CSV table of N, CA and C in Angstrom, one decimal:
chain,number,residue,atom,x,y,z
A,14,MET,N,-50.2,45.3,12.6
A,14,MET,CA,-49.6,44.0,12.6
A,14,MET,C,-48.4,43.9,11.7
A,15,ALA,N,-47.4,43.0,12.4
A,15,ALA,CA,-46.2,42.8,12.0
A,15,ALA,C,-46.1,41.8,11.1
A,16,LEU,N,-45.5,41.7,9.7
A,16,LEU,CA,-45.5,40.4,9.1
A,16,LEU,C,-44.3,39.6,9.6
A,17,LYS,N,-44.4,38.3,9.7
A,17,LYS,CA,-43.3,37.4,10.1
A,17,LYS,C,-42.9,36.6,8.9
A,18,GLN,N,-41.7,36.6,8.5
A,18,GLN,CA,-41.4,35.9,7.4
A,18,GLN,C,-41.0,34.6,8.1
A,19,SER,N,-41.1,33.3,7.4
A,19,SER,CA,-40.7,32.1,7.8
A,19,SER,C,-39.7,31.6,6.8
A,20,PHE,N,-38.5,31.2,7.1
A,20,PHE,CA,-37.6,30.5,6.4
A,20,PHE,C,-37.7,29.0,6.4
A,21,PRO,N,-37.5,28.2,5.4
A,21,PRO,CA,-37.3,26.8,5.9
A,21,PRO,C,-36.1,26.5,6.7
A,22,ALA,N,-36.4,25.5,7.6
A,22,ALA,CA,-35.3,25.1,8.5
A,22,ALA,C,-34.2,24.5,7.7
A,23,PRO,N,-32.8,25.1,7.8
A,23,PRO,CA,-31.7,24.4,7.1
A,23,PRO,C,-31.9,22.9,7.2
A,24,LYS,N,-31.5,22.1,6.0
A,24,LYS,CA,-31.5,20.6,6.2
A,24,LYS,C,-29.9,20.4,6.7
A,25,LYS,N,-30.2,19.4,7.6
A,25,LYS,CA,-29.0,18.7,8.2
A,25,LYS,C,-28.2,18.0,6.9
A,26,GLN,N,-27.1,17.9,6.6
A,26,GLN,CA,-26.4,17.1,5.8
A,26,GLN,C,-25.3,16.2,6.4
A,27,LYS,N,-25.3,15.3,5.8
A,27,LYS,CA,-24.6,14.0,6.5
A,27,LYS,C,-23.4,14.3,5.6
A,28,ILE,N,-22.1,14.4,6.6
A,28,ILE,CA,-20.7,14.7,5.7
A,28,ILE,C,-20.1,13.3,5.9
A,29,SER,N,-19.5,13.1,4.9
A,29,SER,CA,-19.0,11.3,4.9
A,29,SER,C,-17.4,11.9,4.9
A,30,TYR,N,-16.5,11.3,5.5
A,30,TYR,CA,-15.3,11.1,5.6
A,30,TYR,C,-14.8,9.9,5.1
A,31,SER,N,-13.4,10.1,4.3
A,31,SER,CA,-12.9,8.7,4.0
A,31,SER,C,-12.1,8.5,5.1
A,32,SER,N,-12.4,7.4,5.5
A,32,SER,CA,-11.6,6.8,6.5
A,32,SER,C,-10.4,6.2,6.5
A,33,GLY,N,-9.5,6.2,7.2
A,33,GLY,CA,-7.8,5.7,7.1
A,33,GLY,C,-7.9,4.4,6.7
A,34,ASP,N,-8.9,3.7,7.7
A,34,ASP,CA,-9.2,2.2,7.3
A,34,ASP,C,-9.4,1.8,5.9
A,35,SER,N,-10.3,2.6,5.2
A,35,SER,CA,-10.7,2.1,3.7
A,35,SER,C,-9.5,2.6,3.1
A,36,ALA,N,-8.9,3.7,3.3
A,36,ALA,CA,-7.7,3.5,2.3
A,36,ALA,C,-6.8,2.5,2.7
A,37,HIS,N,-6.5,1.9,3.6
A,37,HIS,CA,-5.6,1.0,4.1
A,37,HIS,C,-6.0,-0.3,3.3
A,38,ASN,N,-7.3,-0.5,3.4
A,38,ASN,CA,-7.8,-1.5,2.9
A,38,ASN,C,-7.7,-1.6,1.2
A,39,GLN,N,-7.9,-0.5,0.6
A,39,GLN,CA,-7.5,-0.1,-0.8
A,39,GLN,C,-6.0,-0.8,-1.2
A,40,VAL,N,-5.4,-0.2,-0.3
A,40,VAL,CA,-3.8,-0.2,-0.5
A,40,VAL,C,-3.6,-1.7,-0.4
A,41,LYS,N,-4.1,-2.5,0.5
A,41,LYS,CA,-4.0,-3.9,0.6
A,41,LYS,C,-4.4,-4.6,-0.5
A,42,MET,N,-5.6,-4.4,-0.8
A,42,MET,CA,-6.2,-5.0,-2.3
A,42,MET,C,-5.4,-4.7,-3.5
A,43,LEU,N,-4.8,-3.4,-3.6
A,43,LEU,CA,-3.9,-3.2,-4.8
A,43,LEU,C,-2.9,-4.0,-4.8
A,44,LEU,N,-1.8,-4.2,-3.8
A,44,LEU,CA,-0.7,-5.0,-3.4
A,44,LEU,C,-1.3,-6.5,-3.8
A,45,LYS,N,-2.4,-6.6,-3.3
A,45,LYS,CA,-2.8,-8.2,-3.6
A,45,LYS,C,-3.0,-8.5,-4.9
A,46,ASN,N,-3.8,-7.8,-5.7
A,46,ASN,CA,-3.8,-7.7,-6.9
A,46,ASN,C,-2.7,-7.9,-8.0
A,47,LEU,N,-1.6,-7.0,-7.5
A,47,LEU,CA,-0.5,-6.8,-8.2
A,47,LEU,C,0.4,-8.2,-8.0
A,48,LYS,N,0.2,-8.6,-6.8
A,48,LYS,CA,1.1,-9.9,-6.5
A,48,LYS,C,0.5,-11.0,-7.3
A,49,GLU,N,-0.7,-11.1,-7.6
A,49,GLU,CA,-1.4,-12.1,-8.3
A,49,GLU,C,-1.1,-12.2,-9.7
A,50,LYS,N,-0.9,-10.8,-10.1
A,50,LYS,CA,-0.7,-10.7,-11.7
A,50,LYS,C,0.8,-10.9,-11.9
A,51,ASN,N,1.7,-11.0,-11.0
A,51,ASN,CA,2.9,-11.1,-11.1
A,51,ASN,C,3.4,-12.5,-11.2
A,52,GLY,N,2.6,-13.3,-10.7
A,52,GLY,CA,2.9,-14.8,-10.7
A,52,GLY,C,3.6,-15.3,-9.6
A,53,VAL,N,4.5,-16.2,-9.7
A,53,VAL,CA,5.0,-17.1,-8.6
A,53,VAL,C,6.3,-16.2,-8.2
A,54,VAL,N,6.3,-15.8,-6.9
A,54,VAL,CA,7.5,-15.1,-6.2
A,54,VAL,C,8.5,-16.0,-5.3
A,55,ILE,N,9.5,-15.4,-5.0
A,55,ILE,CA,10.2,-16.2,-4.0
A,55,ILE,C,10.6,-15.3,-2.9
A,56,GLN,N,10.7,-15.7,-1.7
A,56,GLN,CA,11.0,-14.8,-0.8
A,56,GLN,C,12.4,-14.8,-0.3
A,57,ILE,N,13.3,-13.8,-0.3
A,57,ILE,CA,14.7,-13.8,-0.1
A,57,ILE,C,14.8,-13.3,1.4
A,58,THR,N,15.6,-13.9,2.5
A,58,THR,CA,15.8,-13.4,3.6
A,58,THR,C,17.0,-12.5,3.7
A,59,ILE,N,16.9,-11.5,4.0
A,59,ILE,CA,18.1,-10.5,3.9
A,59,ILE,C,18.7,-10.4,5.4
A,60,THR,N,17.6,-10.0,6.4
A,60,THR,CA,18.1,-10.2,7.9
A,60,THR,C,16.9,-10.8,8.3
A,61,ASP,N,17.3,-10.9,9.8
A,61,ASP,CA,16.0,-11.7,10.4
A,61,ASP,C,14.6,-11.1,10.4
A,62,ARG,N,14.7,-9.5,10.0
A,62,ARG,CA,13.5,-8.7,10.1
A,62,ARG,C,13.1,-8.4,8.7
A,63,THR,N,14.1,-8.5,7.6
A,63,THR,CA,13.7,-8.3,6.3
A,63,THR,C,13.8,-9.1,5.4
A,64,THR,N,12.7,-9.3,4.6
A,64,THR,CA,12.7,-10.0,3.4
A,64,THR,C,11.9,-9.2,2.1
A,65,ILE,N,12.6,-9.7,1.0
A,65,ILE,CA,12.2,-9.1,-0.1
A,65,ILE,C,11.8,-10.1,-1.2
A,66,GLU,N,10.7,-9.8,-2.0
A,66,GLU,CA,10.2,-11.0,-2.8
A,66,GLU,C,10.6,-10.4,-4.3
A,67,LEU,N,11.0,-11.6,-5.0
A,67,LEU,CA,11.4,-11.4,-6.3
A,67,LEU,C,10.7,-12.7,-7.4
A,68,PRO,N,10.7,-12.2,-8.4
A,68,PRO,CA,10.0,-13.1,-9.3
A,68,PRO,C,10.7,-14.7,-9.4
A,69,ALA,N,10.2,-15.7,-9.4
A,69,ALA,CA,10.7,-16.9,-9.4
A,69,ALA,C,11.5,-17.1,-10.7
A,70,HIS,N,11.4,-16.7,-11.8
A,70,HIS,CA,12.2,-17.1,-13.0
A,70,HIS,C,13.3,-16.5,-13.2
A,71,LEU,N,13.8,-15.6,-12.2
A,71,LEU,CA,15.1,-15.0,-12.2
A,71,LEU,C,16.0,-16.1,-12.2
A,72,SER,N,17.3,-15.5,-12.7
A,72,SER,CA,18.5,-16.7,-12.5
A,72,SER,C,19.1,-16.4,-11.3
A,73,GLN,N,20.0,-17.2,-11.0
A,73,GLN,CA,20.8,-16.8,-9.6
A,73,GLN,C,21.8,-15.6,-9.7
A,74,GLU,N,22.1,-15.4,-10.9
A,74,GLU,CA,23.0,-14.3,-11.2
A,74,GLU,C,21.9,-12.9,-10.9
A,75,GLU,N,20.8,-13.1,-11.5
A,75,GLU,CA,20.0,-11.8,-11.5
A,75,GLU,C,19.4,-11.6,-9.8
A,76,ILE,N,19.3,-12.8,-9.5
A,76,ILE,CA,18.9,-12.6,-7.8
A,76,ILE,C,20.2,-11.8,-7.1
A,77,ASP,N,21.3,-12.5,-7.2
A,77,ASP,CA,22.5,-12.0,-6.4
A,77,ASP,C,22.8,-10.3,-6.7
A,78,ALA,N,22.3,-10.2,-8.2
A,78,ALA,CA,22.5,-8.8,-8.3
A,78,ALA,C,21.5,-8.0,-7.5
A,79,ARG,N,20.2,-8.5,-7.5
A,79,ARG,CA,19.3,-7.5,-6.9
A,79,ARG,C,19.6,-7.5,-5.5
A,80,ILE,N,19.9,-8.6,-4.7
A,80,ILE,CA,20.4,-8.7,-3.3
A,80,ILE,C,21.4,-7.6,-3.1
A,81,ALA,N,22.3,-7.5,-4.1
A,81,ALA,CA,23.7,-6.6,-3.7
A,81,ALA,C,22.9,-5.2,-3.9
A,82,ASN,N,22.1,-5.1,-4.7
A,82,ASN,CA,21.6,-3.4,-5.2
A,82,ASN,C,20.9,-3.0,-3.9
A,83,TYR,N,20.0,-4.3,-3.2
A,83,TYR,CA,19.1,-3.8,-2.1
A,83,TYR,C,20.0,-3.5,-0.9
A,84,ARG,N,21.1,-4.2,-0.5
A,84,ARG,CA,21.9,-3.9,0.5
A,84,ARG,C,22.6,-2.6,0.1
A,85,LYS,N,23.0,-2.2,-1.2
A,85,LYS,CA,23.9,-1.1,-1.4
A,85,LYS,C,22.8,0.0,-1.0
A,86,LEU,N,21.5,0.1,-1.4
A,86,LEU,CA,20.6,1.1,-1.2
A,86,LEU,C,20.1,1.3,0.2
A,87,HIS,N,20.1,0.0,1.0
A,87,HIS,CA,19.5,0.3,2.4
A,87,HIS,C,20.6,-0.1,3.5
A,88,THR,N,21.8,0.3,3.4
A,88,THR,CA,23.1,-0.2,4.1
A,88,THR,C,22.6,0.5,5.6
A,89,SER,N,21.7,1.4,5.8
A,89,SER,CA,21.5,1.9,7.2
A,89,SER,C,20.5,1.0,7.8
A,90,LYS,N,19.9,0.3,7.1
A,90,LYS,CA,18.6,-0.7,7.7
A,90,LYS,C,19.4,-2.2,7.9
A,91,ILE,N,20.3,-2.2,7.2
A,91,ILE,CA,21.1,-3.8,7.5
A,91,ILE,C,22.0,-3.9,8.7
């Protein structure tokens, strides 16, 4: 008579993947929280499709300097 060894059946493990949606939602929530911390902002329209947000407490000279800096750094997009 031959002995038959029985091994327990391997357990099926569930594999969880981080979905791209949850990562996207985490980034959206992070940006939302940062905006709330920064306080009041103003939106400056650079082109029809481009706007930037700047803190509302900036003087007009500082705003102009930041707009000039944006245009200098993103000349290919304007």
